[in-house]
């Protein structure tokens, strides 16, 4: 079979490779992949950031996907051949304390699909059935491919934030996670503003506006003035930092109200700031990462109900066989959520 793999430890270096079709182990099923999304971590692999040094080469990347079961291992009985499924790509060990209490997304010894083992930019993938969930009939294949990032945002908003109806919410960063968090927060009755930077003005901030949210370019417009107009100078009740940039958290501190909450969704790296104002203002600083079975189920419901608008959000212009265009457009902010038709690899 063919798959798109990271082949060396340098920027770019993504190649279509020929590998053996995997044989499912006794507890696994073989999935024929239909669609797969491009995530920020996939772009990080493309650039080869330091976080991915542990990867072996070549590794087929991709972890946001959907497909159909085509073969089952001897002990795999939960899913039928032909059933549509998605994977929870953070595979917990099942043995550590976090896994035992249902927090497998922060397993002490987790493996990540498309990083620690071959992923979804391929014709087929073999997956333990314990990592899979069925796709409801009211969620189409392209939309099912985006359930994983939607589940991350479902967890961030519904489980790890204090967002309630009537809250004023700022989402910093109009990337895929930011715009999904915005949609989930709005589904709870919050009034949402999305902030970005200059390079986001071509595609991502207009997309935020198309989805129904006021959009602010902080390099040109006065975000504090927007906050003052919307909140009377009180500040936002909740700020989601999805930027993945060191400047995101200091900006969130400036915009959140006293007694409010900052939710860190993006992986900021190292940043320097004064924490005393947070203590004196009793600001709640909450981190969120990954998603569990329950988060995926809630994501399916939000997609099925239309509260999360994937039809406007996803971008299916790019071909997996010409993936460099998608990665470069993503890194330049010229797209937000590419979705690949993986069936082209079987042509």
XYZ file of C-alpha atoms in Angstrom:
347
model
C 0.000 0.000 0.000
C 0.991 3.659 -0.247
C 1.304 6.204 2.542
C 2.633 9.727 3.098
C 5.637 9.501 5.413
C 8.110 11.777 7.120
C 11.383 10.475 5.733
C 14.139 12.566 7.343
C 14.802 14.963 10.228
C 14.622 18.177 8.252
C 11.885 20.578 7.101
C 9.695 19.123 4.394
C 10.922 15.595 3.629
C 7.429 14.165 3.114
C 7.236 11.386 0.556
C 4.756 8.826 -0.690
C 6.208 5.453 0.243
C 5.273 1.869 -0.523
C 4.908 -0.359 2.536
C 3.285 -3.656 3.368
C -0.414 -3.479 4.212
C -0.590 -4.091 7.980
C -1.973 -7.350 9.313
C -4.332 -6.797 12.272
C -3.276 -8.439 15.528
C -5.816 -10.519 17.422
C -7.225 -7.446 19.223
C -7.065 -5.149 16.191
C -9.124 -4.324 13.130
C -7.901 -3.230 9.720
C -9.404 0.070 8.572
C -9.639 1.290 4.991
C -9.175 5.031 5.399
C -11.568 7.400 3.636
C -10.677 10.925 4.829
C -7.988 12.449 7.036
C -7.464 15.962 8.389
C -4.294 18.032 8.615
C -3.494 19.021 12.210
C -1.086 21.577 13.631
C 1.050 18.717 14.915
C 1.257 17.322 11.372
C 2.525 20.735 10.291
C 4.994 20.602 13.189
C 6.262 17.266 11.869
C 6.529 18.779 8.390
C 8.724 21.567 9.800
C 10.285 18.985 12.148
C 10.072 20.841 15.431
C 12.045 19.494 18.381
C 8.942 17.904 19.949
C 9.075 15.189 17.274
C 12.694 14.108 17.699
C 11.532 10.769 19.120
C 10.078 9.738 15.749
C 11.733 7.014 13.722
C 12.058 7.454 9.968
C 10.169 6.832 7.835
C 6.850 7.137 9.701
C 3.490 7.573 7.993
C 1.880 10.573 9.677
C -1.734 11.645 10.296
C -4.082 10.944 13.188
C -7.401 12.685 12.395
C -9.292 10.266 10.182
C -12.253 8.070 9.505
C -12.670 4.857 7.594
C -14.388 1.488 7.419
C -13.519 -1.816 9.059
C -12.449 -4.313 6.384
C -10.879 -7.071 8.483
C -10.939 -8.174 12.120
C -8.437 -9.967 14.326
C -9.502 -13.233 15.940
C -10.441 -11.569 19.245
C -11.846 -8.328 17.819
C -15.631 -8.525 18.050
C -16.862 -5.017 18.899
C -17.053 -3.714 15.320
C -18.534 -5.255 12.207
C -16.899 -5.386 8.795
C -18.119 -2.329 6.908
C -18.728 -0.267 10.059
C -17.522 3.352 9.976
C -15.132 4.262 12.787
C -12.759 6.906 14.120
C -9.725 6.480 16.333
C -8.836 8.151 19.614
C -5.192 8.581 18.572
C -3.687 8.953 22.055
C -3.400 5.271 22.865
C -3.153 4.760 26.612
C -1.220 1.872 28.132
C -4.290 0.707 30.076
C -2.218 0.031 33.178
C -1.050 3.316 34.709
C -2.958 5.332 37.329
C -4.335 7.795 34.766
C -5.677 5.017 32.542
C -7.231 3.235 35.502
C -9.222 6.328 36.496
C -10.399 7.045 32.934
C -7.837 9.710 32.012
C -6.133 7.769 29.229
C -5.584 10.995 27.256
C -2.857 11.875 29.790
C -1.500 8.327 30.118
C 1.994 8.121 31.593
C 3.161 5.937 28.698
C 0.899 6.957 25.808
C 1.663 6.329 22.158
C 0.419 8.753 19.513
C -0.765 7.620 16.111
C 1.229 9.170 13.286
C 4.152 9.921 15.616
C 5.063 6.816 17.602
C 3.710 4.430 14.966
C 2.389 4.691 11.423
C -0.660 6.873 11.012
C -3.600 7.647 8.790
C -2.187 9.187 5.605
C -2.245 5.703 4.125
C -4.569 3.295 2.408
C -5.024 1.179 5.537
C -4.230 1.209 9.245
C -4.430 -1.519 11.901
C -5.818 -0.284 15.227
C -6.669 -1.888 18.570
C -10.446 -1.970 18.744
C -10.258 -0.422 22.234
C -9.086 2.839 20.572
C -12.044 3.066 18.172
C -15.537 4.535 18.214
C -18.419 4.104 15.791
C -19.514 7.004 13.599
C -23.224 7.882 13.919
C -25.294 7.709 10.749
C -25.984 11.476 10.813
C -22.269 12.389 10.560
C -20.781 12.239 7.055
C -17.282 10.903 6.328
C -15.554 14.266 5.803
C -17.039 15.527 9.049
C -16.170 12.338 10.916
C -12.529 12.885 9.945
C -12.623 16.036 12.094
C -14.184 14.495 15.181
C -10.806 14.219 16.941
C -9.992 17.970 16.984
C -13.654 18.700 17.723
C -13.456 16.340 20.706
C -10.364 18.178 21.983
C -12.349 21.419 21.893
C -15.422 19.772 23.383
C -13.262 18.740 26.324
C -11.673 22.196 26.548
C -15.016 24.029 26.643
C -17.515 21.642 28.225
C -15.290 19.908 30.762
C -12.335 22.179 31.460
C -13.799 25.676 31.149
C -16.440 27.585 33.086
C -18.237 28.862 29.974
C -21.954 29.444 30.562
C -24.771 31.073 28.611
C -24.277 34.831 28.453
C -20.522 34.728 29.071
C -18.209 36.925 27.030
C -15.479 34.740 25.588
C -12.267 35.587 23.760
C -10.623 32.944 21.577
C -7.010 33.888 20.880
C -5.871 32.196 17.681
C -8.121 31.544 14.642
C -6.562 28.205 13.745
C -8.535 24.949 13.678
C -8.575 24.485 17.450
C -9.468 28.121 18.027
C -12.396 28.138 15.614
C -13.693 24.828 16.954
C -13.475 26.138 20.537
C -15.363 29.228 19.387
C -18.142 27.086 17.941
C -18.463 24.881 21.016
C -18.500 27.923 23.319
C -21.142 29.610 21.168
C -23.229 26.431 21.327
C -23.395 26.993 25.095
C -24.774 30.498 24.636
C -21.541 32.452 24.984
C -20.793 35.651 23.076
C -17.523 34.934 21.280
C -14.793 37.158 19.827
C -11.878 35.689 17.836
C -8.463 37.369 17.740
C -5.612 36.764 15.305
C -2.623 38.441 13.711
C -1.849 39.939 10.318
C -1.231 36.701 8.458
C -4.683 35.483 9.548
C -6.473 38.278 7.679
C -6.337 36.490 4.327
C -8.277 33.364 5.302
C -8.709 32.544 8.981
C -10.201 35.756 10.385
C -12.652 36.029 7.466
C -13.571 32.403 8.149
C -14.261 33.325 11.793
C -16.590 36.065 10.581
C -18.288 33.670 8.155
C -18.909 31.380 11.127
C -20.536 34.312 12.926
C -17.862 35.737 15.252
C -16.417 39.262 15.411
C -12.761 38.994 14.349
C -9.929 41.239 15.534
C -6.477 41.597 13.976
C -4.447 42.531 17.054
C -1.599 43.876 14.915
C -3.925 46.520 13.481
C -6.968 46.826 15.711
C -7.185 47.641 19.433
C -8.245 44.436 21.160
C -8.617 46.240 24.481
C -11.055 48.641 22.851
C -13.089 45.677 21.616
C -13.025 44.193 25.105
C -14.090 47.535 26.596
C -16.980 47.894 24.147
C -18.220 44.355 24.714
C -17.695 44.050 28.478
C -17.773 47.654 29.694
C -14.111 47.353 30.623
C -14.720 44.431 32.986
C -12.852 41.937 30.813
C -13.721 38.615 29.212
C -15.196 35.939 31.451
C -13.138 33.216 29.749
C -10.163 33.463 27.406
C -9.054 30.441 25.372
C -5.401 30.653 24.340
C -5.114 28.438 21.272
C -2.218 30.349 19.717
C 0.596 27.963 20.623
C 2.746 31.106 20.820
C 4.605 32.565 23.831
C 2.677 35.840 23.480
C -0.716 34.172 23.891
C -0.776 33.772 27.665
C 0.395 37.345 28.473
C -2.292 38.650 26.103
C -4.907 36.475 27.798
C -3.911 37.932 31.184
C -4.497 41.442 29.847
C -7.962 40.575 28.522
C -9.506 38.319 31.190
C -11.640 39.828 33.944
C -10.810 39.596 37.614
C -12.113 36.262 38.836
C -12.239 35.007 35.249
C -10.610 32.008 33.626
C -7.835 31.402 31.110
C -7.868 28.028 29.347
C -4.592 26.982 27.750
C -5.321 24.800 24.737
C -2.358 25.616 22.494
C 1.081 24.363 23.485
C 2.771 27.678 24.194
C 6.305 26.526 24.924
C 8.372 28.869 27.079
C 7.004 32.289 27.998
C 7.901 34.965 30.518
C 5.291 36.972 32.387
C 4.321 38.384 35.769
C 2.073 35.974 37.666
C 1.309 38.204 40.653
C -1.593 39.960 38.846
C -3.241 36.552 38.278
C -3.003 35.734 41.982
C -4.328 39.092 43.104
C -7.191 38.915 40.592
C -7.994 35.275 41.436
C -7.771 34.286 37.790
C -8.268 30.576 37.184
C -5.568 29.140 34.904
C -6.688 25.808 33.410
C -4.790 23.528 31.018
C -6.505 21.068 28.689
C -5.159 18.336 26.417
C -6.448 15.466 24.325
C -9.871 13.851 24.520
C -11.550 10.735 25.908
C -14.416 8.508 24.784
C -16.979 10.847 26.369
C -15.521 13.887 24.593
C -15.726 12.106 21.236
C -19.349 11.187 21.878
C -20.227 14.787 22.703
C -18.371 15.963 19.607
C -20.435 13.621 17.436
C -23.621 15.078 18.914
C -22.534 18.679 18.322
C -21.643 17.878 14.716
C -24.867 15.953 14.144
C -26.979 18.776 15.571
C -25.240 21.431 13.465
C -23.922 23.315 16.499
C -20.460 22.736 15.051
C -20.401 23.805 11.405
C -17.879 21.568 9.647
C -19.307 22.293 6.197
C -18.036 25.889 6.350
C -14.974 25.010 8.395
C -13.304 22.212 6.421
C -11.240 22.787 3.282
C -11.118 19.959 0.730
C -9.129 21.770 -1.989
C -5.894 19.847 -1.437
C -4.738 16.433 -2.656
C -2.777 14.060 -0.466
C -0.637 13.184 -3.472
C 0.442 16.843 -3.633
C 0.575 17.426 0.108
C 3.278 20.115 0.148
C 0.725 22.647 -1.104
C -1.515 21.916 1.887
C 1.300 22.091 4.448
C 2.676 25.345 3.090
C -0.793 26.914 2.897
C -1.520 25.807 6.468
C 1.730 27.252 7.811
C 1.077 30.525 5.954
C -2.435 30.816 7.408
C -3.990 30.456 3.943
C -6.180 27.565 5.066
C -7.502 26.382 8.406
C -8.543 22.727 8.245
C -7.541 20.785 5.144
C -9.223 17.407 4.754
C -7.653 14.871 2.389
C -9.507 12.281 0.372
C -7.256 9.330 1.185
C -8.994 7.040 -1.318
C -6.809 8.621 -4.045
C -3.970 6.417 -2.776
C -5.965 3.385 -3.867
C -6.534 4.667 -7.421
